[in-house]
C-alpha cells in the first residue's frame, strides 16, 4: 500500500487548482440512469470513488466513456449512456466498498420501477443507516422490503405515484435519492426539510437540464412534478468546496499565501468565516480565493451543521489547523457519532486534544512533530497531511487509499505550491 511522506516546515505559496466536487459527481452520475439518452459530465474529478461509481453503472448496463483525458489534465469528461439497463441490482461487493452506491436506488426505481441494492453497512465515522432513504421512497408509494442484507424497492404498476416526504433530520443522500425518484413519478412530490447542500443544487440543476420540473431549488422545500421522460444533457460538475477548504487550512497552518483557483465562494461561506475568525486573510476575486496567514492563528468555537452551517466534512481539517492556534478551540461534531478518528493520530504528532462525547477541546501547541500515522477515513487522512505540512521532521501517512477517494492528485497540487511531499509505494 502507498504511503505519503511529508517533510514539514515549508510555507505554501502559489496557485492551486480546485477540482470538480466528489460529492456532486457521485449524485450526478446516477442521474444518467433516468434517461435513455447520453448524459455528459464535464470537470469530473479523477478519483477512486468516481471510478467505482462508473464500474457500478457498467454493472447495470450503462456505458461510461472518458473523453480527452490527457494525464496532465485535472478533471475528465465522461459520457454515460444508459439506453438499455441489463440489471437493477447493486451487489454487496460494490456497495461495501463505496456507500454512495446507495444513490442508484432512487434513479433505478424512477427509471425501471424497481431496484435491489445491498445495504451499505457502516463506515469509520458512523453506522450510517439508510432508513430515511427508504421512508422517503415509501412516502412516494414504493414497496420496500429488506431481506438477506439487501433492500428491494418496487413501484406499484412500475411507476411511483409521488407523495409528500417530510424528513425528520436533514440527510444529503436521502434527499438525493428522493429527488431522483420523484422526477419521473406519475404525480407530484413535495420534499420538506430537504438538505440544502450545494451538491443538491448541482443535482437539481442537472435534472432541470434533463427536462425535470423542480421548484424551490436551494431551499428546504422542493416541489417536483413527475415527467414521463427525461432527455440527455451536458453539465459541468461544481467545484469541490471541501477540497478548497482543506487546502485553505493547509495554506493557513504553514503561514503561506495560496490562490485557490476555480472555487465558488458562496458554497463555502461558513468555512470562509471560520478561517477569517481564526485570523486568516481570505480575499475573494471571482473564482479565486486567496488564503494568507502571516500572523498567529486564533482559536475558534465551532459546531458542524447542515448547510449553510459549518460542514462536517471540514471538521477534521480545521481541527488540524487549530492545533497550532494561540489558545484553546472547542469543536462540536453534530452530524456523525464517530468522526474523531483523526484525534489519536494527531496526538501522535504532539497535538493536545481532549474529546468528550461530541465535543473536542483543541489546545494549541507551539510545535507538532512528524511521526508515522495512519489514515482512518477520507477527511481524517487530510487532517494528517495538513498537520504534517507544519510538523518538524518527517510524517509518513499510511493507508492513503482513503485520500485517493476524495482528493485528485493531492501530492502534485501540494508540490506545486512548495510542499516537500511525495508518494512512496510499498512495492
Ligand atoms: C453525505 O453523506 C456526504 N457523502 C458526506 O461526505 C457528508 O459528510 C454528509 O453527506 C453530510 O454532509 C456524499 O455525498 C457521497 P447524511 P450522507 O445522510 O448522505 C444520518 C465525505 O467525507 N442518517 O446527510 O450519507 C446519518 O447517520 C463524506 O465526503 C440517518 O440517520 O450523509 C448522519 O448522522 C463523508 N438515516 C446524518 O443523518 C439515513 O437514512 C447526516 O447524514 C441517512 C442519514
Coordinates of C-alpha atoms and ligand atoms in Angstrom, one line a residue:
X1 CA 0.0 0.0 0.0
X2 CA 1.2 3.5 -0.8
X3 CA 2.3 6.0 1.8
X4 CA 2.7 9.7 1.7
X5 CA 5.8 11.2 3.1
X6 CA 6.0 14.9 4.1
X7 CA 8.9 16.9 5.5
X8 CA 7.2 19.8 7.2
X9 CA 8.2 23.5 7.5
X10 CA 7.7 24.9 4.0
X11 CA 5.3 27.9 3.6
X12 CA 2.8 27.1 0.8
X13 CA 2.8 29.8 -1.9
X14 CA 1.3 29.9 -5.4
X15 CA -1.7 28.9 -7.3
X16 CA -3.6 25.7 -6.6
X17 CA -6.4 24.4 -9.0
X18 CA -9.6 23.1 -7.4
X19 CA -11.2 20.0 -9.0
X20 CA -14.8 19.1 -9.5
X21 CA -16.7 18.1 -6.4
X22 CA -16.6 14.4 -5.4
X23 CA -20.0 14.6 -3.6
X24 CA -21.6 16.3 -6.5
X25 CA -20.1 13.8 -9.0
X26 CA -21.5 10.8 -7.0
X27 CA -25.1 12.1 -7.3
X28 CA -24.8 13.5 -10.8
X29 CA -23.6 10.2 -12.3
X30 CA -26.6 8.1 -11.3
X31 CA -28.9 10.7 -13.0
X32 CA -27.9 9.2 -16.3
X33 CA -29.9 6.1 -15.3
X34 CA -33.1 8.3 -15.6
X35 CA -32.9 8.7 -19.4
X36 CA -32.1 6.6 -22.5
X37 CA -30.1 9.5 -23.9
X38 CA -26.5 10.3 -23.2
X39 CA -25.5 12.4 -20.2
X40 CA -22.1 14.1 -20.5
X41 CA -20.4 15.4 -17.3
X42 CA -17.5 17.8 -17.5
X43 CA -15.0 18.7 -14.8
X44 CA -15.5 15.2 -13.3
X45 CA -12.7 14.7 -10.7
X46 CA -10.2 11.9 -11.2
X47 CA -11.0 10.0 -8.0
X48 CA -11.2 6.4 -6.9
X49 CA -14.9 6.9 -5.9
X50 CA -15.8 8.2 -9.3
X51 CA -14.1 5.2 -10.9
X52 CA -16.0 2.9 -8.6
X53 CA -19.3 4.5 -9.4
X54 CA -18.5 4.1 -13.1
X55 CA -18.0 0.4 -12.6
X56 CA -21.4 0.2 -10.8
X57 CA -23.1 1.9 -13.7
X58 CA -21.4 -0.5 -16.1
X59 CA -22.7 -3.4 -13.9
X60 CA -26.2 -2.0 -14.5
X61 CA -25.7 -2.0 -18.3
X62 CA -24.7 1.7 -18.8
X63 CA -21.6 2.6 -20.7
X64 CA -19.2 5.2 -19.3
X65 CA -16.8 6.8 -21.9
X66 CA -14.0 9.0 -20.8
X67 CA -13.1 11.7 -23.4
X68 CA -9.9 13.6 -24.0
X69 CA -8.3 12.9 -20.7
X70 CA -4.6 13.8 -21.0
X71 CA -2.6 12.7 -18.0
X72 CA -1.8 16.3 -17.3
X73 CA -5.4 17.4 -17.2
X74 CA -7.3 17.9 -14.0
X75 CA -10.8 16.5 -14.3
X76 CA -12.3 14.5 -17.1
X77 CA -15.2 14.4 -19.4
X78 CA -17.4 11.4 -19.1
X79 CA -20.4 10.4 -21.2
X80 CA -22.8 7.9 -19.7
X81 CA -25.2 6.0 -21.9
X82 CA -28.0 4.1 -20.1
X83 CA -30.1 3.4 -23.2
X84 CA -30.8 -0.2 -22.0
X85 CA -30.4 -1.4 -18.5
X86 CA -29.4 -5.0 -18.1
X87 CA -29.7 -5.1 -14.3
X88 CA -31.4 -3.2 -11.5
X89 CA -29.2 -4.7 -8.7
X90 CA -26.3 -3.1 -6.9
X91 CA -24.3 -6.0 -5.4
X92 CA -22.7 -6.2 -2.0
X93 CA -19.1 -6.4 -3.3
X94 CA -19.5 -3.0 -4.9
X95 CA -21.7 -1.3 -2.3
X96 CA -19.5 -2.3 0.6
X97 CA -16.5 -0.5 -1.0
X98 CA -18.4 2.7 -1.6
X99 CA -21.5 3.5 0.3
X100 CA -22.5 6.2 -2.1
X101 CA -23.6 3.3 -4.4
X102 CA -26.9 3.6 -2.5
X103 CA -27.6 6.6 -4.8
X104 CA -28.6 4.3 -7.6
X105 CA -31.7 3.3 -5.6
X106 CA -33.8 6.3 -6.4
X107 CA -32.9 6.5 -10.1
X108 CA -33.4 2.8 -10.7
X109 CA -36.9 2.9 -9.2
X110 CA -37.5 6.1 -11.2
X111 CA -36.4 4.5 -14.4
X112 CA -37.2 0.8 -14.1
X113 CA -39.8 0.8 -11.3
X114 CA -37.6 -1.5 -9.2
X115 CA -34.2 -1.8 -7.5
X116 CA -32.3 -4.3 -5.4
X117 CA -29.4 -2.6 -3.6
X118 CA -27.2 -4.1 -0.9
X119 CA -27.4 -2.4 2.4
X120 CA -24.3 -0.3 2.6
X121 CA -23.3 -1.0 6.2
X122 CA -21.5 1.4 8.4
X123 CA -18.1 3.0 8.0
X124 CA -15.4 4.5 10.2
X125 CA -17.3 7.7 11.0
X126 CA -20.7 6.1 11.9
X127 CA -23.2 3.4 11.3
X128 CA -24.7 5.4 8.5
X129 CA -28.3 4.0 8.4
X130 CA -30.5 4.4 5.3
X131 CA -33.9 4.4 7.0
X132 CA -34.6 8.0 5.8
X133 CA -33.9 6.9 2.2
X134 CA -36.4 4.0 2.5
X135 CA -39.1 6.0 4.3
X136 CA -38.9 8.7 1.6
X137 CA -39.4 6.2 -1.2
X138 CA -42.3 4.6 0.8
X139 CA -43.9 8.1 1.1
X140 CA -43.8 8.3 -2.7
X141 CA -45.6 5.0 -3.0
X142 CA -42.7 2.4 -3.2
X143 CA -43.0 -1.0 -1.7
X144 CA -39.8 -1.7 0.4
X145 CA -38.6 -5.0 1.7
X146 CA -35.4 -5.8 3.5
X147 CA -34.0 -9.4 3.2
X148 CA -30.6 -11.0 3.4
X149 CA -28.7 -7.7 3.6
X150 CA -30.4 -6.2 0.6
X151 CA -33.2 -3.7 0.2
X152 CA -35.7 -4.3 -2.6
X153 CA -37.8 -1.3 -3.7
X154 CA -40.6 -1.5 -6.3
X155 CA -43.2 0.9 -7.7
X156 CA -46.7 -0.5 -8.0
X157 CA -47.5 -0.8 -11.6
X158 CA -43.9 0.1 -12.5
X159 CA -44.2 3.8 -11.7
X160 CA -44.2 5.7 -8.4
X161 CA -47.3 7.9 -7.7
X162 CA -45.3 10.5 -5.8
X163 CA -46.3 12.0 -2.5
X164 CA -45.2 14.1 0.5
X165 CA -41.8 13.4 2.0
X166 CA -41.0 15.0 5.4
X167 CA -37.5 14.3 6.7
X168 CA -37.2 14.2 10.5
X169 CA -33.5 15.1 10.1
X170 CA -31.6 16.6 7.3
X171 CA -30.0 14.0 5.1
X172 CA -28.0 14.7 2.0
X173 CA -28.2 11.2 0.5
X174 CA -31.8 10.6 1.3
X175 CA -32.7 14.0 -0.2
X176 CA -30.8 13.0 -3.4
X177 CA -32.5 9.6 -3.7
X178 CA -35.9 11.2 -3.1
X179 CA -35.3 13.8 -5.8
X180 CA -34.0 11.3 -8.3
X181 CA -37.0 9.0 -7.7
X182 CA -39.5 11.9 -7.9
X183 CA -38.6 13.5 -11.2
X184 CA -40.2 10.6 -13.2
X185 CA -43.0 9.8 -10.9
X186 CA -46.6 9.7 -12.1
X187 CA -47.7 12.6 -10.0
X188 CA -46.2 15.4 -7.9
X189 CA -43.9 15.1 -4.8
X190 CA -43.2 17.7 -2.1
X191 CA -40.0 17.1 -0.1
X192 CA -39.9 19.0 3.2
X193 CA -36.8 19.5 5.4
X194 CA -34.7 18.7 2.3
X195 CA -30.9 19.1 2.5
X196 CA -29.7 22.4 1.0
X197 CA -26.1 21.5 0.4
X198 CA -24.7 22.9 -2.9
X199 CA -24.4 19.4 -4.2
X200 CA -28.2 19.1 -4.0
X201 CA -28.4 22.3 -6.0
X202 CA -26.0 20.8 -8.6
X203 CA -28.2 17.7 -8.7
X204 CA -31.3 19.7 -9.3
X205 CA -29.6 21.9 -12.0
X206 CA -28.6 18.8 -13.9
X207 CA -32.1 17.3 -13.6
X208 CA -33.6 20.6 -14.8
X209 CA -31.3 20.5 -17.8
X210 CA -32.6 17.0 -18.5
X211 CA -36.2 18.3 -18.5
X212 CA -37.3 17.7 -14.9
X213 CA -39.7 20.0 -13.2
X214 CA -38.3 21.1 -9.8
X215 CA -39.1 24.3 -7.8
X216 CA -37.6 25.5 -4.5
X217 CA -34.0 24.6 -5.6
X218 CA -31.6 25.5 -2.8
X219 CA -34.4 25.7 -0.2
X220 CA -35.5 23.2 2.4
X221 CA -38.8 22.5 0.5
X222 CA -38.6 21.0 -3.0
X223 CA -41.7 20.6 -5.2
X224 CA -41.3 18.2 -8.1
X225 CA -43.8 17.4 -10.9
X226 CA -43.0 13.9 -12.3
X227 CA -42.2 13.8 -16.1
X228 CA -42.9 10.8 -18.4
X229 CA -39.4 11.0 -19.8
X230 CA -36.2 13.0 -19.3
X231 CA -33.7 13.7 -22.1
X232 CA -29.9 13.8 -22.1
X233 CA -27.8 16.8 -21.2
X234 CA -24.2 18.1 -20.9
X235 CA -23.3 19.5 -17.4
X236 CA -20.2 20.8 -15.6
X237 CA -19.7 19.5 -12.1
X238 CA -19.5 22.2 -9.4
X239 CA -16.1 22.9 -7.8
X240 CA -15.3 20.9 -4.7
X241 CA -15.9 23.2 -1.7
X242 CA -14.4 20.7 0.8
X243 CA -11.2 20.2 -1.3
X244 CA -10.9 24.0 -1.4
X245 CA -11.5 24.3 2.4
X246 CA -9.0 21.6 3.0
X247 CA -6.2 23.3 1.0
X248 CA -7.1 26.6 2.7
X249 CA -6.4 25.0 6.1
X250 CA -3.1 23.7 4.6
X251 CA -2.1 27.2 3.4
X252 CA -3.0 28.7 6.7
X253 CA -1.2 26.3 9.0
X254 CA 2.0 26.8 7.1
X255 CA 1.7 30.6 7.3
X256 CA 1.6 30.7 3.5
X257 CA -0.2 32.6 0.8
X258 CA -2.1 30.4 -1.8
X259 CA -4.6 31.3 -4.6
X260 CA -7.3 28.6 -4.8
X261 CA -8.4 28.7 -8.4
X262 CA -11.8 27.7 -9.7
X263 CA -13.9 27.9 -6.5
X264 CA -17.4 29.1 -5.8
X265 CA -17.2 31.3 -2.6
X266 CA -21.0 31.1 -2.0
X267 CA -20.7 27.4 -1.4
X268 CA -18.2 27.8 1.4
X269 CA -19.3 30.9 3.4
X270 CA -19.1 29.1 6.8
X271 CA -15.6 27.8 6.0
X272 CA -14.5 31.3 4.9
X273 CA -16.0 32.8 8.1
X274 CA -14.2 30.3 10.3
X275 CA -10.9 31.0 8.6
X276 CA -11.3 34.7 9.0
X277 CA -12.3 34.3 12.7
X278 CA -9.1 32.4 13.1
X279 CA -7.1 35.4 11.8
X280 CA -6.5 34.1 8.3
X281 CA -6.7 36.7 5.5
X282 CA -9.3 35.5 2.9
X283 CA -9.7 37.5 -0.3
X284 CA -12.3 36.6 -2.9
X285 CA -11.8 37.6 -6.5
X286 CA -14.3 35.9 -8.8
X287 CA -13.5 32.2 -8.8
X288 CA -10.2 32.7 -7.0
X289 CA -9.9 32.6 -3.2
X290 CA -6.6 33.9 -1.8
X291 CA -5.7 32.5 1.6
X292 CA -2.9 34.2 3.5
X293 CA -1.8 33.7 7.1
X294 CA 1.2 35.8 8.2
X295 CA 0.3 36.1 11.9
X296 CA -0.7 33.7 14.7
X297 CA -3.9 31.7 14.3
X298 CA -6.7 32.5 16.8
X299 CA -8.7 29.7 18.5
X300 CA -12.3 29.0 17.5
X301 CA -15.5 27.7 18.9
X302 CA -17.3 25.8 16.1
X303 CA -20.2 23.3 15.7
X304 CA -20.7 21.3 12.5
X305 CA -24.2 21.7 11.0
X306 CA -26.1 21.0 7.7
X307 CA -25.6 23.7 5.0
X308 CA -25.3 26.6 5.3
X309 CA -23.6 25.8 8.6
X310 CA -20.0 24.6 9.0
X311 CA -19.6 21.4 7.1
X312 CA -18.9 18.2 9.0
X313 CA -16.6 17.3 6.1
X314 CA -14.4 20.2 7.1
X315 CA -14.2 19.4 10.9
X316 CA -11.0 17.2 10.8
X317 CA -9.1 19.6 8.6
X318 CA -9.8 22.8 10.6
X319 CA -9.0 20.8 13.8
X320 CA -5.6 20.1 12.4
X321 CA -5.1 23.8 11.6
X322 CA -6.3 24.8 15.1
X323 CA -3.6 22.5 16.7
X324 CA -1.3 25.5 16.0
X325 CA -3.6 28.2 17.2
X326 CA -2.6 30.5 20.1
X327 CA -5.2 29.2 22.6
X328 CA -7.9 26.6 23.0
X329 CA -10.6 25.8 20.5
X330 CA -13.9 23.9 21.1
X331 CA -15.2 21.9 18.2
X332 CA -18.6 20.0 18.3
X333 CA -19.4 17.4 15.7
X334 CA -23.2 17.3 15.5
X335 CA -23.7 15.2 12.3
X336 CA -21.8 11.9 12.8
X337 CA -21.3 9.9 16.0
X338 CA -17.7 8.9 15.5
X339 CA -15.9 11.5 13.5
X340 CA -12.9 12.0 15.7
X341 CA -10.7 9.1 14.5
X342 CA -8.1 11.6 13.5
X343 CA -7.6 12.8 17.1
X344 CA -5.3 9.9 18.3
X345 CA -3.3 10.2 15.2
X346 CA -2.9 14.0 15.6
X347 CA -1.9 13.4 19.2
X348 CA 1.0 11.2 18.0
X349 CA 2.3 14.3 16.3
X350 CA 2.1 16.3 19.6
X351 CA -1.4 17.8 19.3
X352 CA -3.2 18.4 22.6
X353 CA -6.8 17.4 22.1
X354 CA -9.4 16.1 24.5
X355 CA -12.6 14.5 23.3
X356 CA -15.7 14.4 25.5
X357 CA -18.6 12.8 23.6
X358 CA -19.3 15.0 20.5
X359 CA -17.0 17.8 21.7
X360 CA -13.3 18.2 21.2
X361 CA -11.1 20.7 23.2
X362 CA -8.1 21.5 21.0
X363 CA -5.3 23.3 22.9
X364 CA -2.9 25.0 20.5
X365 CA 0.7 23.8 20.8
X366 CA 3.9 25.6 19.8
X367 CA 5.1 22.7 17.7
X368 CA 4.0 19.5 16.0
X369 CA 6.5 16.7 15.4
X370 CA 6.4 14.4 12.4
X371 CA 5.6 10.8 13.0
X372 CA 4.3 7.7 11.2
X373 CA 0.5 8.0 11.3
X374 CA -2.4 6.1 9.8
X375 CA -5.4 7.4 7.8
X376 CA -8.7 6.0 9.0
X377 CA -11.2 7.8 6.8
X378 CA -11.1 10.3 4.0
X379 CA -11.2 13.6 5.8
X380 CA -9.1 12.3 8.8
X381 CA -6.4 11.5 6.3
X382 CA -6.4 15.0 5.0
X383 CA -6.1 16.4 8.6
X384 CA -2.9 14.3 9.0
X385 CA -1.5 15.8 5.7
X386 CA -2.3 19.3 7.0
X387 CA -0.5 18.6 10.3
X388 CA 2.4 17.0 8.5
X389 CA 3.0 20.2 6.4
X390 CA 3.9 22.1 9.6
X391 CA 5.3 19.4 11.7
X392 CA 9.1 19.3 12.4
X393 CA 10.7 16.4 10.6
X394 CA 9.1 13.7 8.6
X395 CA 5.5 12.5 8.7
X396 CA 4.5 9.2 7.0
X397 CA 0.8 8.8 6.3
X398 CA -0.2 5.2 5.6
X399 CA -3.4 3.8 4.1
X400 CA -3.6 6.7 1.6
X401 CA -6.2 4.9 -0.4
X402 CA -8.6 6.8 1.9
X403 CA -7.1 10.1 0.4
X404 CA -7.4 8.9 -3.2
X405 CA -11.1 8.6 -2.7
X406 CA -11.6 12.3 -2.4
X407 CA -8.5 14.3 -3.4
X408 CA -7.4 14.5 -7.0
X409 CA -3.6 14.3 -7.4
X410 CA -3.0 15.7 -3.9
X411 CA 0.7 15.4 -3.8
X412 CA 1.1 17.1 -7.2
X413 CA -1.1 20.0 -6.2
X414 CA 0.8 20.5 -2.9
X415 CA 4.3 20.1 -4.5
X416 CA 3.3 22.8 -7.0
X417 CA 2.8 25.3 -4.1
X418 CA 6.1 24.3 -2.3
X419 CA 5.3 21.4 -0.1
X420 CA 8.0 18.8 0.4
X421 CA 5.7 15.8 -0.1
X422 CA 5.9 12.6 -2.1
X423 CA 4.0 9.3 -2.5
X424 CA 6.1 6.2 -1.8
X425 CA 4.9 2.8 -2.9
X426 CA 5.4 -0.2 -0.7
X427 CA 6.3 -2.1 -3.9
Ligands
LIG1 C1 -23.1 12.9 2.5 O1 -23.2 11.7 3.2 C2 -21.7 13.0 2.1 N1 -21.3 11.9 1.2 C3 -20.8 13.0 3.3 O2 -19.4 13.2 2.9 C4 -21.2 14.1 4.2 O3 -20.4 14.1 5.4 C5 -22.7 14.0 4.6 O4 -23.4 14.0 3.4 C6 -23.1 15.2 5.4 O5 -22.9 16.4 4.8 C7 -21.7 12.0 -0.1 O6 -22.3 13.0 -0.6 C8 -21.3 10.9 -1.0 P1 -26.4 12.3 5.5 P2 -24.7 11.1 3.6 O7 -27.4 11.4 5.0 O8 -25.7 11.4 2.6 C9 -28.0 10.2 9.5 C10 -17.1 12.9 2.7 O9 -16.2 12.9 3.6 N2 -28.8 9.4 8.6 O10 -26.6 13.8 5.3 O11 -24.5 9.6 4.0 C11 -26.5 9.9 9.3 O12 -26.2 8.8 10.1 C12 -18.4 12.2 3.1 O13 -17.1 13.4 1.6 C13 -29.8 8.6 9.2 O14 -30.0 8.5 10.4 O15 -24.9 11.9 4.9 C14 -25.9 11.2 9.8 O16 -25.8 11.2 11.2 C15 -18.4 11.6 4.5 N3 -30.6 7.9 8.3 C16 -26.8 12.3 9.3 O17 -28.1 11.6 9.1 C17 -30.5 7.9 7.0 O18 -31.2 7.3 6.3 C18 -26.4 13.0 8.1 O19 -26.1 12.0 7.1 C19 -29.5 8.8 6.4 C20 -28.7 9.5 7.2

